[in-house]
Short mmCIF file of C-alpha atoms and ligand atoms in Angstrom, two decimals:
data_model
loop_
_atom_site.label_atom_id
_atom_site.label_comp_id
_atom_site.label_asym_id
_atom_site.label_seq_id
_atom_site.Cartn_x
_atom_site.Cartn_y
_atom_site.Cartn_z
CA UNK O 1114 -7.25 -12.75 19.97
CA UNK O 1115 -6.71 -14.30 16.67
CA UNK O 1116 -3.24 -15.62 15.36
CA UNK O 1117 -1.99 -12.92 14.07
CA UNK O 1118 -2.62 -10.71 17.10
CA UNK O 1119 -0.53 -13.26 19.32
CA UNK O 1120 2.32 -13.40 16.98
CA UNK O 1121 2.28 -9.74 16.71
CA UNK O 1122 2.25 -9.22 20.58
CA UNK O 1123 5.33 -12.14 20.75
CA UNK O 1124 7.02 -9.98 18.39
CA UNK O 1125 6.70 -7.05 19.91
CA UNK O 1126 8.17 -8.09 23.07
CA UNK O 1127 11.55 -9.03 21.78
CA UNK O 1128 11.60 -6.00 20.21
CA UNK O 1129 12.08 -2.75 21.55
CA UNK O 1130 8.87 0.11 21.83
CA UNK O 1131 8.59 2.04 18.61
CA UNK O 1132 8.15 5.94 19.54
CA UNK O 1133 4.64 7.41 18.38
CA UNK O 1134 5.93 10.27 17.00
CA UNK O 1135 9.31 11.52 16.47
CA UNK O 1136 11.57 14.56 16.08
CA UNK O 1137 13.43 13.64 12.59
CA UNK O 1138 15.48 16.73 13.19
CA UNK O 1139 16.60 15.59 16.75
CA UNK O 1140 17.07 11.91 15.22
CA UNK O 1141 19.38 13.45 12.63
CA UNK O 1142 21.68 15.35 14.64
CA UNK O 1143 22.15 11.81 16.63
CA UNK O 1144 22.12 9.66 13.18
CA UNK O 1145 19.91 7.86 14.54
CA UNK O 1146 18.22 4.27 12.82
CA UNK O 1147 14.65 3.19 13.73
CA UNK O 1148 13.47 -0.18 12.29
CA UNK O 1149 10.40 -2.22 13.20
CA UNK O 1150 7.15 -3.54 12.51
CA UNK O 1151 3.42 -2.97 12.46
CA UNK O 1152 0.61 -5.19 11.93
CA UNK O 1153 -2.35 -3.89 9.04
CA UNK O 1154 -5.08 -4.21 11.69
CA UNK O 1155 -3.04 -0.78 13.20
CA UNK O 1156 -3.22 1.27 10.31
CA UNK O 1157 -6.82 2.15 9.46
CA UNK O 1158 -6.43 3.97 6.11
CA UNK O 1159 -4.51 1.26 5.14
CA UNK O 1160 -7.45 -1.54 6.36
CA UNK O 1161 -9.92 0.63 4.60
CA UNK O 1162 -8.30 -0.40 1.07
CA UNK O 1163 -7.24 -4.17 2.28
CA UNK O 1164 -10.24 -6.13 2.69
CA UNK O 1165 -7.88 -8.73 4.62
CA UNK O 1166 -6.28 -7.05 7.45
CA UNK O 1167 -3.74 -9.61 8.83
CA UNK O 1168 -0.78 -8.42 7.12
CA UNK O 1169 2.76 -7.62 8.44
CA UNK O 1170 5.08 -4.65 7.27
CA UNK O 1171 8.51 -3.96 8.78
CA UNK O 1172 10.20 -1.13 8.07
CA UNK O 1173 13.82 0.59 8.12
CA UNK O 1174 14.28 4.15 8.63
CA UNK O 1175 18.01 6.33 8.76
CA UNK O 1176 17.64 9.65 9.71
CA UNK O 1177 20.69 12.21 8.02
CA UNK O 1178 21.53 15.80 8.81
CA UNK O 1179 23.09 17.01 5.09
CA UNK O 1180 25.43 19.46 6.73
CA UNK O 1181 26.11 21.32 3.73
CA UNK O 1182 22.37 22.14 3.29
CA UNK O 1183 20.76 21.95 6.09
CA UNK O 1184 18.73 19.59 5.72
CA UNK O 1185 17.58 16.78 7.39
CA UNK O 1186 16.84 13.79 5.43
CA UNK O 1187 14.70 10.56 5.86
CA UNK O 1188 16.16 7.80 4.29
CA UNK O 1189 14.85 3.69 4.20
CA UNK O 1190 12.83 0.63 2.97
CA UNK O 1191 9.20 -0.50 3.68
CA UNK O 1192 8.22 -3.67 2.90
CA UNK O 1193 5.00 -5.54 3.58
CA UNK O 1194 3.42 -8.90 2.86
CA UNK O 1195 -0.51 -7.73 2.25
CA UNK O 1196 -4.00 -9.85 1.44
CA UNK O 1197 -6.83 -8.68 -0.12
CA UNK O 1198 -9.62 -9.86 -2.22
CA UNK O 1199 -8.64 -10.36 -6.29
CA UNK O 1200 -11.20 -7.76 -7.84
CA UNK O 1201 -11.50 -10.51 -10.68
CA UNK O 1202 -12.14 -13.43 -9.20
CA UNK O 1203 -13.34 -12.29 -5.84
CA UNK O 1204 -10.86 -15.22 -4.21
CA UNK O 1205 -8.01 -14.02 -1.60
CA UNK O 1206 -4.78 -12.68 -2.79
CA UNK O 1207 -0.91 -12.02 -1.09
CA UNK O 1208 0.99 -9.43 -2.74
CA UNK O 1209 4.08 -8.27 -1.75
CA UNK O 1210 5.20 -4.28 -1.58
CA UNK O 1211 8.73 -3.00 -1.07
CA UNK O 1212 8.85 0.42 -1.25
CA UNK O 1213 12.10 3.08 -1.06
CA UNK O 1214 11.91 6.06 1.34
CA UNK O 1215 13.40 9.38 0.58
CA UNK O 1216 11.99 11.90 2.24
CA UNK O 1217 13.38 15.75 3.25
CA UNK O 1218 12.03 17.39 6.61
CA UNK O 1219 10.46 20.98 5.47
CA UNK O 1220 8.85 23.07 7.94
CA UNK O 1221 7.77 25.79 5.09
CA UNK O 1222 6.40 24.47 1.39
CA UNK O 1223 8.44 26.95 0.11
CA UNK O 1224 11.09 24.80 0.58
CA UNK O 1225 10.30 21.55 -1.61
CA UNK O 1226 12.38 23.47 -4.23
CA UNK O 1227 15.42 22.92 -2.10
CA UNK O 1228 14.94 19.27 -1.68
CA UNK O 1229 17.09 17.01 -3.86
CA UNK O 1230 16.58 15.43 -6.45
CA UNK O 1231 14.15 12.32 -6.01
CA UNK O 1232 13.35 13.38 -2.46
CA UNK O 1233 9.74 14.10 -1.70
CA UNK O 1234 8.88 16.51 1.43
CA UNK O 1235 7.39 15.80 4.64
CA UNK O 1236 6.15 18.78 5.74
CA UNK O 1237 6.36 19.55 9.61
CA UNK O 1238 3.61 20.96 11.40
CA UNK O 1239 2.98 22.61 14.93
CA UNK O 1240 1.87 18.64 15.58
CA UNK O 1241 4.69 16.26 15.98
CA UNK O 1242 5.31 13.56 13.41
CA UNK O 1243 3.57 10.41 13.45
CA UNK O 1244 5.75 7.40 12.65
CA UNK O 1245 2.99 5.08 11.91
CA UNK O 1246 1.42 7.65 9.63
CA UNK O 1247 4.71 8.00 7.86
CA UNK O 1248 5.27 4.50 6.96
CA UNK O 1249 1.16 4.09 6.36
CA UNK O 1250 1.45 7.38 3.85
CA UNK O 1251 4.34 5.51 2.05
CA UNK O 1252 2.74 2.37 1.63
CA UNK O 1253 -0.41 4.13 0.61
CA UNK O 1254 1.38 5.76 -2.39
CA UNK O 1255 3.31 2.45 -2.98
CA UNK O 1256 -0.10 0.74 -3.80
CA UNK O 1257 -1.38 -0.74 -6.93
CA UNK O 1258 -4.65 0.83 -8.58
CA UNK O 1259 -6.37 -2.26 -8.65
CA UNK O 1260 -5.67 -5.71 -6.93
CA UNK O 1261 -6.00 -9.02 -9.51
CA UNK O 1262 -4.11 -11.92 -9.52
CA UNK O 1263 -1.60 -13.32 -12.10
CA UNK O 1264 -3.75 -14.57 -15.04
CA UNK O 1265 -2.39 -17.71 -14.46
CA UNK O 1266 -2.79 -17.51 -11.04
CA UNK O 1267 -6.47 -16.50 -11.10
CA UNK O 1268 -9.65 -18.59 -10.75
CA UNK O 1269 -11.57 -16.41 -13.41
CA UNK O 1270 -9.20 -16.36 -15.79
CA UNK O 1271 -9.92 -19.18 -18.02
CA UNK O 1272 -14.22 -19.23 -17.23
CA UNK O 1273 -14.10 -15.53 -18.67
CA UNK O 1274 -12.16 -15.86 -21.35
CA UNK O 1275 -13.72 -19.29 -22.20
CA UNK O 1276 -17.20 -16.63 -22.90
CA UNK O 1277 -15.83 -14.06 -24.89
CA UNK O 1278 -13.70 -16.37 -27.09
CA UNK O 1279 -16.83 -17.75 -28.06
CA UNK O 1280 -18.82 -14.61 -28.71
CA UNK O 1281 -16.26 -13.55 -30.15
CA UNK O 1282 -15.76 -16.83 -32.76
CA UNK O 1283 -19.16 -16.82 -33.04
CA UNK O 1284 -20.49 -13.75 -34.45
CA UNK O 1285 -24.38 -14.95 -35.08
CA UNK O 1286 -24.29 -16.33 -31.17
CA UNK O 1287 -23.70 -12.38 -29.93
CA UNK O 1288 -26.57 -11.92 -33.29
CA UNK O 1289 -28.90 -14.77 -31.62
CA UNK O 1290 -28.28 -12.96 -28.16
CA UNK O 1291 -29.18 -9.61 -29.61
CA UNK O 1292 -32.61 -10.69 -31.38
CA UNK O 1293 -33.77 -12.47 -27.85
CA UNK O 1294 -32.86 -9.25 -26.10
CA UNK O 1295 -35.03 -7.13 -28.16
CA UNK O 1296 -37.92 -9.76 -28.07
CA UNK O 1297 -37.70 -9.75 -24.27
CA UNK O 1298 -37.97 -6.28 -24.14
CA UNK O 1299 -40.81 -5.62 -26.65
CA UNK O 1300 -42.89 -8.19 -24.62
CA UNK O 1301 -42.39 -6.04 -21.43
ZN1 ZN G 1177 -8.26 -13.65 -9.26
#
């Protein structure tokens, strides 16, 4: 058990159980409000991009029946405190995500034309819903492309630059560099 794992367990018993899947359509008729948390280490697509799995991400979800349409709308916040590995420096980073939720419940694509503005569709299947894949799809899309720290922030920052400010400065160093090259490779 490492840190992280206790904490999470502690955690988890003042809290209530979070359902594995859920009926949004059931929730909505009740207006019903599901918040909690779940560790990285759970979510494995999410672990597969993180090379630092001990991050935390709580979440808020309200589920909404819009009368007048019909529709059943999933409404809330993710946020998450993440680690991985700067793809610059190759030192660990913390980055932070908070991500909006807006989904509408569709049980035919047909219907994404319907949703409102903004909203993006959750399609139902004949499976029922996953929660944790929910908030691990969000957070997926909520990503960055690419992980690097602040410049200032980032222990390769001034070593790099320090090189190609001098090649650069210095065109008959990159010249120098050139003529060794080709004298390297005639010899092979
Ligand atoms: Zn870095």
């Amino acid at each position: 058990l490492t840190p992280v794992k206790v904490m999470d367990t502690l955690c988890r018993l003042m809290l209530p159980e979070l359902p594995q899947t859920i009926d949004p359509r059931r929730l909505a008729r009740k207006g019903a409000v599901i918040s909690g948390q779940y560790a990285v280490y759970e979510m494995s697509r999410l672990c597969e991009i993180l090379q630092d799995h001990s991050g935390q991400i709580i979440f808020r979800l309200e589920f909404r029946q819009d009368v007048e349409n019909k529709q059943c709308l999933i409404i809330g916040e993710i946020e998450a405190g993440l680690k991985t590995i700067c793809q610059r420096c190759l030192y660990s980073m913390d980055f932070n995500i908070a991500s909006k939720v807006y989904l509408g419940v569709i049980s035919d694509p047909v219907d994404v034309a319907n949703l409102p503005e903004g909203c993006e569709a959750l399609l139902e299947g004949e499976d029922p819903i996953s929660l944790p894949a929910v908030i691990e799809d969000e957070l997926i899309l909520a990503m960055p492309f690419s992980f690097m720290h602040e410049d200032s922030e980032c222990h390769a920052s001034t070593k790099s630059y320090g090189i190609n400010s001098a090649a650069r400065n210095n065109p008959f160093a990159v010249l120098k560099e050139l003529k060794q090259n080709r004298a390297t490779n005639r010899r092979k």
